[in-house]
CSV table of C-alpha atoms in Angstrom, one decimal:
chain,number,residue,atom,x,y,z
A,12,MET,CA,2.7,79.0,105.2
A,13,ILE,CA,1.5,75.6,106.5
A,14,ARG,CA,4.5,73.5,107.7
A,15,ILE,CA,3.4,69.9,107.2
A,16,LEU,CA,4.9,66.6,108.3
A,17,ILE,CA,3.9,63.4,106.3
A,18,ALA,CA,3.9,60.1,108.2
A,19,ASP,CA,3.4,56.9,106.1
A,20,ASP,CA,5.2,53.6,105.9
A,21,SER,CA,4.9,53.5,102.1
A,22,ALA,CA,7.8,55.2,100.4
A,23,PHE,CA,5.5,55.7,97.3
A,24,MET,CA,2.9,57.5,99.4
A,25,ARG,CA,5.4,59.7,101.1
A,26,LYS,CA,6.7,60.8,97.7
A,27,VAL,CA,3.3,61.3,96.2
A,28,LEU,CA,2.1,63.5,99.1
A,29,THR,CA,5.4,65.3,99.3
A,30,ASP,CA,5.3,66.2,95.6
A,31,LEU,CA,1.6,67.3,95.9
A,32,PHE,CA,2.3,69.7,98.8
A,33,LYS,CA,5.5,71.0,97.4
A,34,LYS,CA,3.6,72.3,94.3
A,35,GLN,CA,1.4,74.5,96.6
A,36,PRO,CA,2.6,78.0,97.5
A,37,ASP,CA,1.1,77.8,101.0
A,38,PHE,CA,2.6,74.5,102.1
A,39,GLU,CA,6.1,73.6,103.2
A,40,VAL,CA,7.0,69.9,103.8
A,41,VAL,CA,9.3,70.0,106.8
A,42,GLY,CA,9.8,66.2,106.9
A,43,THR,CA,8.5,62.7,106.5
A,44,ALA,CA,8.1,59.8,109.0
A,45,VAL,CA,8.2,56.1,108.3
A,46,ASN,CA,6.2,54.9,111.2
A,47,GLY,CA,4.2,56.1,114.3
A,48,ARG,CA,7.2,56.3,116.6
A,49,ASP,CA,9.1,58.2,114.0
A,50,ALA,CA,6.2,60.6,113.7
A,51,VAL,CA,6.0,61.2,117.4
A,52,GLU,CA,9.7,62.0,117.5
A,53,LYS,CA,9.6,64.3,114.5
A,54,VAL,CA,6.6,66.2,115.8
A,55,LYS,CA,8.6,67.1,118.9
A,56,ALA,CA,11.7,68.0,116.9
A,57,LEU,CA,10.1,69.9,114.0
A,58,HIS,CA,7.0,71.4,115.5
A,59,PRO,CA,4.9,71.2,112.3
A,60,ASP,CA,1.6,73.1,111.8
A,61,LEU,CA,-0.1,70.0,110.5
A,62,LEU,CA,0.5,66.2,110.4
A,63,THR,CA,-0.9,63.7,107.9
A,64,LEU,CA,-0.9,60.3,109.6
A,65,ASP,CA,-1.5,56.9,108.1
A,66,VAL,CA,-3.5,54.5,110.3
A,67,GLN,CA,-1.7,51.3,109.5
A,68,MET,CA,2.0,51.5,110.2
A,69,PRO,CA,4.7,49.2,111.7
A,70,VAL,CA,6.5,49.8,115.1
A,71,MET,CA,3.7,52.1,116.3
A,72,ASP,CA,0.5,52.4,114.4
A,73,GLY,CA,-1.3,55.7,113.6
A,74,LEU,CA,-3.8,55.4,116.5
A,75,ASN,CA,-1.2,54.9,119.2
A,76,ALA,CA,1.0,57.7,117.7
A,77,LEU,CA,-2.0,60.0,117.6
A,78,ALA,CA,-2.8,59.2,121.3
A,79,VAL,CA,0.8,60.1,122.3
A,80,ILE,CA,0.8,63.3,120.2
A,81,MET,CA,-2.5,64.5,121.6
A,82,GLU,CA,-1.2,64.0,125.1
A,83,THR,CA,2.3,65.5,124.7
A,84,ALA,CA,2.1,67.9,121.7
A,85,PRO,CA,-1.5,68.5,120.6
A,86,MET,CA,-1.7,69.7,117.0
A,87,PRO,CA,-4.0,69.4,113.9
A,88,VAL,CA,-3.8,65.9,112.4
A,89,VAL,CA,-5.4,64.5,109.2
A,90,MET,CA,-5.6,60.7,109.1
A,91,LEU,CA,-5.2,58.5,106.0
A,92,SER,CA,-7.5,55.5,106.2
A,93,SER,CA,-8.9,52.7,104.0
A,94,LEU,CA,-12.6,52.3,103.3
A,95,THR,CA,-12.7,48.8,104.8
A,96,GLN,CA,-14.9,48.2,107.9
A,97,GLU,CA,-11.8,48.0,110.0
A,98,GLY,CA,-10.6,51.2,108.4
A,99,THR,CA,-13.8,53.1,109.2
A,100,ASP,CA,-13.8,51.9,112.8
A,101,GLU,CA,-10.2,53.0,113.2
A,102,THR,CA,-10.9,56.4,111.6
A,103,ILE,CA,-13.8,57.0,114.1
A,104,ARG,CA,-11.5,56.1,117.0
A,105,ALA,CA,-8.9,58.6,115.6
A,106,LEU,CA,-11.5,61.4,115.3
A,107,SER,CA,-12.7,60.6,118.8
A,108,LEU,CA,-9.1,61.0,120.0
A,109,GLY,CA,-8.8,64.4,118.4
A,110,ALA,CA,-7.9,64.0,114.7
A,111,ILE,CA,-9.4,66.9,112.7
A,112,ASP,CA,-10.3,65.0,109.5
A,113,PHE,CA,-9.5,62.0,107.4
A,114,ILE,CA,-8.6,61.2,103.8
A,115,SER,CA,-10.1,57.9,102.4
A,116,LYS,CA,-7.8,55.7,100.4
A,117,ALA,CA,-9.8,54.1,97.6
A,118,GLY,CA,-8.9,50.4,97.5
A,119,GLY,CA,-6.6,50.7,100.5
A,120,SER,CA,-4.1,53.1,98.8
A,121,ILE,CA,-4.2,56.4,97.0
A,122,SER,CA,-3.5,55.0,93.5
A,123,ARG,CA,-5.0,58.0,91.6
A,124,ILE,CA,-3.8,61.1,93.5
A,125,ASP,CA,-5.2,63.3,90.8
A,126,THR,CA,-8.7,62.3,91.5
A,127,ILE,CA,-8.6,63.4,95.1
A,128,GLU,CA,-5.9,66.1,95.0
A,129,SER,CA,-8.3,69.0,95.6
A,130,ASP,CA,-10.0,67.1,98.4
A,131,ILE,CA,-6.7,66.5,100.2
A,132,LEU,CA,-5.6,70.1,99.9
A,133,ALA,CA,-9.0,71.5,101.0
A,134,LYS,CA,-9.0,69.2,104.1
A,135,CYS,CA,-5.5,70.0,105.0
A,136,ARG,CA,-5.9,73.7,104.6
A,137,ALA,CA,-9.0,73.6,106.8
A,138,ALA,CA,-7.4,71.4,109.4
A,139,ALA,CA,-4.4,73.7,109.8
A,140,LYS,CA,-6.8,76.4,111.0
A,141,ALA,CA,-8.2,74.3,113.8
A,142,ASN,CA,-7.2,75.2,117.3
A,143,VAL,CA,-6.6,71.8,118.8
A,144,LYS,CA,-4.5,72.9,121.8
A,145,ARG,CA,-7.0,75.6,122.8
A,146,ALA,CA,-9.9,73.1,122.6
A,147,LEU,CA,-8.0,70.4,124.5
A,148,THR,CA,-7.0,72.9,127.2
A,149,GLY,CA,-10.5,74.3,127.5
A,150,THR,CA,-12.0,70.8,127.7
A,151,ARG,CA,-9.6,69.8,130.4
A,152,ALA,CA,-10.3,72.9,132.4
A,153,ALA,CA,-14.1,72.3,132.0
A,154,GLU,CA,-13.6,68.7,133.2
A,155,LYS,CA,-11.7,69.9,136.2
A,156,ALA,CA,-14.5,72.4,137.0
A,157,GLU,CA,-17.1,69.7,136.6
A,158,SER,CA,-15.2,67.4,138.9
A,159,GLU,CA,-15.0,70.1,141.5
A,160,ARG,CA,-18.7,70.8,141.2
A,161,LEU,CA,-19.6,67.2,141.6
A,162,ALA,CA,-17.3,66.9,144.7
A,163,LYS,CA,-19.0,70.0,146.2
A,164,GLU,CA,-22.4,68.6,145.6
A,165,LYS,CA,-21.5,65.3,147.2
A,166,SER,CA,-20.2,67.1,150.3
A,167,ALA,CA,-23.3,69.3,150.6
A,168,PRO,CA,-25.8,68.7,153.4
A,169,LEU,CA,-28.5,66.2,152.5
A,170,GLY,CA,-31.2,68.8,152.6
A,171,VAL,CA,-29.6,70.8,149.8
A,172,ARG,CA,-27.8,68.1,147.8
A,173,HIS,CA,-28.4,68.0,144.1
A,174,VAL,CA,-28.5,64.8,142.1
A,175,ALA,CA,-25.5,64.8,139.8
A,176,LEU,CA,-25.5,63.2,136.3
A,177,PRO,CA,-23.5,60.0,136.1
A,178,LYS,CA,-19.9,60.6,135.1
A,179,ARG,CA,-19.2,59.7,131.5
A,180,THR,CA,-17.2,56.6,130.7
A,181,GLY,CA,-16.0,58.1,127.4
A,182,LEU,CA,-12.7,59.5,126.2
A,183,LYS,CA,-9.8,59.5,128.7
A,184,PHE,CA,-6.6,61.1,127.5
A,185,PRO,CA,-4.0,58.4,127.0
A,186,GLN,CA,-0.7,57.7,128.7
A,187,LYS,CA,2.4,57.7,126.6
A,188,SER,CA,2.6,54.0,126.7
A,189,GLY,CA,-0.4,53.4,124.4
A,190,LEU,CA,-4.0,53.9,123.6
A,191,PRO,CA,-6.4,53.4,126.6
A,192,GLU,CA,-9.4,52.3,124.6
A,193,PRO,CA,-12.5,51.8,126.7
A,194,GLN,CA,-13.3,48.1,127.1
A,195,PRO,CA,-17.0,47.2,126.2
A,196,LYS,CA,-18.5,44.2,127.9
A,197,ALA,CA,-19.5,42.7,124.5
A,198,ALA,CA,-17.1,40.4,122.7
A,199,SER,CA,-17.1,42.6,119.6
A,200,PRO,CA,-15.8,46.2,120.0
A,201,PHE,CA,-19.0,47.5,118.4
A,202,ALA,CA,-21.5,44.8,119.6
A,203,LYS,CA,-24.9,46.1,120.4
A,204,ARG,CA,-25.9,45.6,124.0
A,205,GLU,CA,-28.6,43.0,124.4
A,206,ASN,CA,-31.9,44.4,125.7
A,207,PRO,CA,-35.0,42.4,124.9
A,208,LEU,CA,-37.3,45.2,126.1
A,209,LEU,CA,-35.9,47.4,123.3
A,210,ALA,CA,-35.8,44.8,120.5
A,211,ARG,CA,-37.9,45.6,117.4
A,212,ARG,CA,-37.8,45.0,113.7
A,213,LYS,CA,-35.7,47.5,111.8
A,214,PRO,CA,-37.4,49.4,109.0
A,215,THR,CA,-36.1,49.2,105.5
A,216,LEU,CA,-34.2,52.3,104.3
A,217,THR,CA,-35.9,54.2,101.5
A,218,PRO,CA,-33.1,56.1,99.8
A,219,HIS,CA,-35.3,58.7,98.1
A,220,ALA,CA,-38.0,59.1,100.7
A,221,THR,CA,-40.2,62.1,100.2
A,222,PRO,CA,-40.5,64.0,103.5
A,223,SER,CA,-43.9,64.5,105.0
A,224,PRO,CA,-44.9,67.8,106.7
A,225,ALA,CA,-42.6,69.1,109.4
A,226,ALA,CA,-42.9,67.7,112.8
A,227,ALA,CA,-45.6,69.2,114.9
A,228,PRO,CA,-45.1,70.0,118.6
A,229,ALA,CA,-47.0,66.9,119.6
A,230,ALA,CA,-46.0,64.2,122.0
A,231,SER,CA,-43.8,61.4,120.6
A,232,GLY,CA,-46.1,58.7,121.7
A,233,HIS,CA,-43.3,57.1,123.8
A,234,GLY,CA,-43.2,59.5,126.8
A,235,SER,CA,-42.0,63.1,126.8
A,236,SER,CA,-43.1,65.6,124.2
A,237,LYS,CA,-39.6,67.0,124.2
A,238,LEU,CA,-37.0,66.5,121.4
A,239,VAL,CA,-33.3,67.3,121.3
A,240,ALA,CA,-31.6,68.1,117.9
A,241,ILE,CA,-27.8,68.4,117.7
A,242,GLY,CA,-25.7,69.7,114.8
A,243,THR,CA,-21.9,69.5,114.5
A,244,SER,CA,-19.0,69.2,112.0
A,245,THR,CA,-15.2,69.5,112.3
A,246,GLY,CA,-14.2,68.2,115.8
A,247,GLY,CA,-17.7,66.7,116.2
A,248,PRO,CA,-16.9,63.0,116.9
A,249,GLN,CA,-14.9,64.0,119.9
A,250,ALA,CA,-17.5,66.6,121.0
A,251,LEU,CA,-20.3,64.1,120.6
A,252,GLN,CA,-18.4,61.6,122.7
A,253,ASN,CA,-18.2,64.2,125.5
A,254,VAL,CA,-21.9,64.9,125.3
A,255,ILE,CA,-23.6,61.6,124.4
A,256,THR,CA,-21.7,59.6,127.0
A,257,ARG,CA,-22.9,62.0,129.7
A,258,LEU,CA,-26.6,61.7,128.9
A,259,PRO,CA,-28.6,59.6,131.4
A,260,GLY,CA,-30.1,56.3,130.2
A,261,ASP,CA,-33.5,57.4,131.3
A,262,LEU,CA,-33.5,60.6,129.3
A,263,PRO,CA,-37.2,61.2,128.7
A,264,CYS,CA,-37.0,62.1,125.1
A,265,GLY,CA,-35.2,61.2,121.9
A,266,VAL,CA,-32.1,62.9,120.4
A,267,VAL,CA,-31.4,63.4,116.6
A,268,VAL,CA,-27.9,64.3,115.4
A,269,VAL,CA,-26.4,65.6,112.2
A,270,GLN,CA,-22.6,65.1,112.0
A,271,HIS,CA,-21.0,66.2,108.7
A,272,MET,CA,-19.5,62.9,107.6
A,273,PRO,CA,-19.4,60.9,104.4
A,274,ALA,CA,-21.2,57.6,103.8
A,275,GLY,CA,-19.8,54.5,105.5
A,276,PHE,CA,-18.4,56.3,108.6
A,277,THR,CA,-21.5,57.3,110.5
A,278,LYS,CA,-22.5,53.7,111.4
A,279,SER,CA,-19.1,53.2,113.0
A,280,LEU,CA,-19.5,56.5,114.9
A,281,ALA,CA,-22.9,55.4,116.2
A,282,ASN,CA,-21.7,52.0,117.1
A,283,ARG,CA,-18.8,53.4,119.0
A,284,LEU,CA,-20.9,55.9,120.9
A,285,ASN,CA,-23.4,53.1,121.7
A,286,THR,CA,-20.7,51.0,123.5
A,287,LEU,CA,-19.7,54.0,125.6
A,288,SER,CA,-23.1,55.5,126.5
A,289,LYS,CA,-26.0,54.8,128.8
A,290,VAL,CA,-28.5,55.9,126.1
A,291,GLU,CA,-29.0,53.7,123.0
A,292,VAL,CA,-27.2,55.1,120.0
A,293,LYS,CA,-27.7,54.1,116.3
A,294,GLU,CA,-27.3,55.2,112.8
A,295,ALA,CA,-30.8,56.5,111.8
A,296,GLU,CA,-32.9,54.4,109.4
A,297,ASP,CA,-35.8,55.7,107.3
A,298,GLY,CA,-39.0,55.3,109.3
A,299,ASP,CA,-37.4,55.0,112.7
A,300,ILE,CA,-39.8,55.9,115.5
A,301,ILE,CA,-38.1,58.3,117.9
A,302,LYS,CA,-38.0,56.9,121.4
A,303,PRO,CA,-36.9,58.3,124.7
A,304,GLY,CA,-33.3,57.5,125.7
A,305,HIS,CA,-32.4,56.9,122.1
A,306,VAL,CA,-29.9,58.8,119.9
A,307,TYR,CA,-30.2,58.8,116.1
A,308,ILE,CA,-27.3,59.9,113.9
A,309,ALA,CA,-28.0,60.9,110.3
A,310,PRO,CA,-26.3,58.5,107.9
A,311,GLY,CA,-23.6,60.0,105.6
A,312,ASN,CA,-24.9,61.2,102.3
A,313,TYR,CA,-28.5,61.4,103.5
A,314,HIS,CA,-30.5,64.4,104.8
A,315,MET,CA,-32.4,63.6,107.9
A,316,ARG,CA,-35.8,65.1,108.8
A,317,VAL,CA,-38.2,64.6,111.6
A,318,THR,CA,-42.0,64.3,110.9
A,319,SER,CA,-45.0,63.8,113.1
A,320,SER,CA,-48.1,61.7,112.5
A,321,GLY,CA,-50.7,60.8,115.1
A,322,GLY,CA,-48.6,62.0,118.0
A,323,THR,CA,-45.6,59.9,116.9
A,324,ARG,CA,-42.4,61.3,115.6
A,325,LYS,CA,-40.4,59.5,113.0
A,326,ILE,CA,-37.3,59.9,110.9
A,327,VAL,CA,-37.4,60.5,107.2
A,328,LEU,CA,-34.2,60.2,105.1
A,329,GLY,CA,-33.7,61.6,101.6
A,330,GLN,CA,-31.0,62.2,99.1
A,331,ASP,CA,-32.3,65.5,97.7
A,332,PRO,CA,-29.5,67.9,96.8
A,333,PRO,CA,-26.9,69.0,99.3
A,334,VAL,CA,-27.6,72.2,101.2
A,335,GLY,CA,-24.6,74.5,101.7
A,336,ASN,CA,-22.4,71.7,100.2
A,337,HIS,CA,-23.6,69.4,103.0
A,338,ARG,CA,-25.6,66.2,103.0
A,339,PRO,CA,-26.6,65.6,105.7
A,340,ALA,CA,-27.1,69.3,106.6
A,341,VAL,CA,-27.9,70.7,110.0
A,342,ASN,CA,-30.2,73.4,108.5
A,343,VAL,CA,-32.3,70.6,106.9
A,344,LEU,CA,-32.7,68.9,110.3
A,345,TYR,CA,-33.4,72.2,112.1
A,346,ASP,CA,-35.9,73.3,109.6
A,347,SER,CA,-37.9,70.0,110.1
A,348,VAL,CA,-37.9,70.2,113.9
A,349,ALA,CA,-38.6,73.9,114.2
A,350,PRO,CA,-42.4,73.3,114.5
A,351,VAL,CA,-41.8,71.3,117.7
A,352,GLY,CA,-41.6,74.8,119.2
A,353,LYS,CA,-41.1,75.2,122.9
A,354,ASN,CA,-40.6,71.4,123.3
A,355,LEU,CA,-37.4,71.5,121.2
A,356,VAL,CA,-33.9,71.8,122.6
A,357,ALA,CA,-31.4,72.6,119.7
A,358,VAL,CA,-27.7,72.2,120.2
A,359,ILE,CA,-25.0,73.6,117.9
A,360,MET,CA,-21.4,72.4,118.4
A,361,THR,CA,-17.9,72.7,116.9
A,362,GLY,CA,-17.6,73.0,113.2
A,363,MET,CA,-16.5,75.1,110.3
A,364,GLY,CA,-18.8,77.5,108.5
A,365,SER,CA,-22.4,78.5,109.5
A,366,ASP,CA,-24.5,75.4,108.8
A,367,GLY,CA,-27.4,75.5,111.3
A,368,THR,CA,-27.7,79.3,111.7
A,369,GLU,CA,-30.7,79.7,109.3
A,370,GLY,CA,-32.4,76.7,110.8
A,371,MET,CA,-31.8,78.0,114.3
A,372,LYS,CA,-33.5,81.3,113.3
A,373,LYS,CA,-36.7,79.3,112.6
A,374,ILE,CA,-36.3,77.3,115.8
A,375,LYS,CA,-36.1,80.5,117.9
A,376,ALA,CA,-39.0,82.1,116.0
A,377,GLN,CA,-41.2,79.1,117.1
A,378,GLY,CA,-40.1,79.1,120.7
A,379,GLY,CA,-37.4,76.5,120.8
A,380,TYR,CA,-34.5,76.6,123.2
A,381,SER,CA,-30.9,76.7,122.0
A,382,ILE,CA,-27.5,75.7,123.5
A,383,ALA,CA,-24.2,76.6,121.8
A,384,GLN,CA,-20.7,75.1,122.5
A,385,ASP,CA,-18.3,77.8,123.8
A,386,GLU,CA,-15.2,78.9,122.0
A,387,SER,CA,-12.7,77.5,124.5
A,388,THR,CA,-13.7,73.9,123.9
A,389,CYS,CA,-14.4,74.1,120.1
A,390,VAL,CA,-11.8,72.7,117.7
A,391,VAL,CA,-13.3,75.1,115.1
A,392,TYR,CA,-15.4,77.9,116.5
A,393,GLY,CA,-17.4,78.5,113.3
A,394,MET,CA,-21.0,77.0,113.5
A,395,PRO,CA,-21.5,77.9,117.2
A,396,LYS,CA,-20.0,81.4,116.7
A,397,SER,CA,-22.4,82.1,113.8
A,398,VAL,CA,-25.3,81.2,116.1
A,399,VAL,CA,-24.0,83.2,119.0
A,400,ASP,CA,-23.2,86.3,116.9
A,401,ALA,CA,-26.7,86.2,115.5
A,402,GLY,CA,-28.1,86.4,119.1
A,403,LEU,CA,-29.7,83.0,118.8
A,404,ALA,CA,-28.1,81.1,121.7
A,405,ASP,CA,-30.0,80.9,125.0
A,406,GLU,CA,-26.9,79.3,126.6
A,407,VAL,CA,-23.2,79.0,125.7
A,408,ARG,CA,-21.6,76.1,127.5
A,409,PRO,CA,-18.3,74.2,127.4
A,410,VAL,CA,-18.6,70.8,125.8
A,411,THR,CA,-18.4,68.9,129.1
A,412,ASP,CA,-21.4,70.8,130.5
A,413,ILE,CA,-23.7,70.5,127.4
A,414,ALA,CA,-25.3,67.2,128.5
A,415,ARG,CA,-26.2,68.6,131.9
A,416,ALA,CA,-27.7,71.7,130.1
A,417,ILE,CA,-29.7,69.4,127.9
A,418,VAL,CA,-31.1,67.5,130.8
A,419,VAL,CA,-32.1,70.7,132.6
A,420,ALA,CA,-33.7,72.2,129.5
A,421,VAL,CA,-35.6,69.0,128.9
A,422,GLU,CA,-37.0,69.0,132.4
A,423,LYS,CA,-38.3,72.6,132.1
């Protein structure tokens, strides 16, 4: 039985969701909350298994409530958000803070509950299985170990001192008083940093691009012949923030990422990561040339492949059918980069199911190197577990150590 708490300032929404869950034999509605502060208090009093949390609420909004809950009583949370630009940005912030998933309100509110009923139930059932407390505890332990390692390296004699990666400036767990959002230097929270040396004309997206042959293990034409490919799903936005923000700005190769996420949200994810990272992060566009120190995130509802021509690697997007119910799919990306061979570093991180395992088999068969996120820091230990159980992981690392593992692997 999944004990659920519903937090929404709309009495109509509270009733609609309550009626929906009460009809299900595996859900029990233990209470409702009318604002964020009420939600925080009832989480402490009722100890639910799952919380649905509206983003926009009076007294204390959903983001601040989520920050307090993740600090004081971590648990699976599914956000309710609008499809406006502000709504998508707030949703990405919520996922980066630890929310498991989100439900989009068409037109700002769920006016036709029957059209998304199955989606709500599926997401809530899946979220209830996530081990948020374990992942948070594991991540904090890994962060402590990393801090101790860096302190030890700093105190080592100069002759044996190692150069440590720059400490990330990403997620910091909030104080109870509110949400400690990192402050970008730009005026807009998602403004692109100005860099005239990197300015170039953006290619036009071709929605139904036909992929060319798989990428060959040739040099990218912009430096290193290496390539990094990352696949993740549930819990991925927070995991990506832990990894991408730790990558050095002078990373000598490009990084391509598939995060299971619907259209309209991946751009906000890329923009947020870009403001927090030393590398340049963007939502991938069809025809993008892969450059060192750049991270390309597959847009929602588009498969992403990497092709090679004349020693230059580029991105091809397509809307061919979903693979394993996913578009973008990790297996599609992995299949396309497998020919990069020994110059490929493939990373598989938190997520439900096994997307990426079949592609990883092809990567390993052609000499690629693989890194899997460990169980202790995964919100859902599904995709990495499948790769590890298949004997395909060269390394298994906590999320806070994956960036360092990538840098070491790229330098080999």
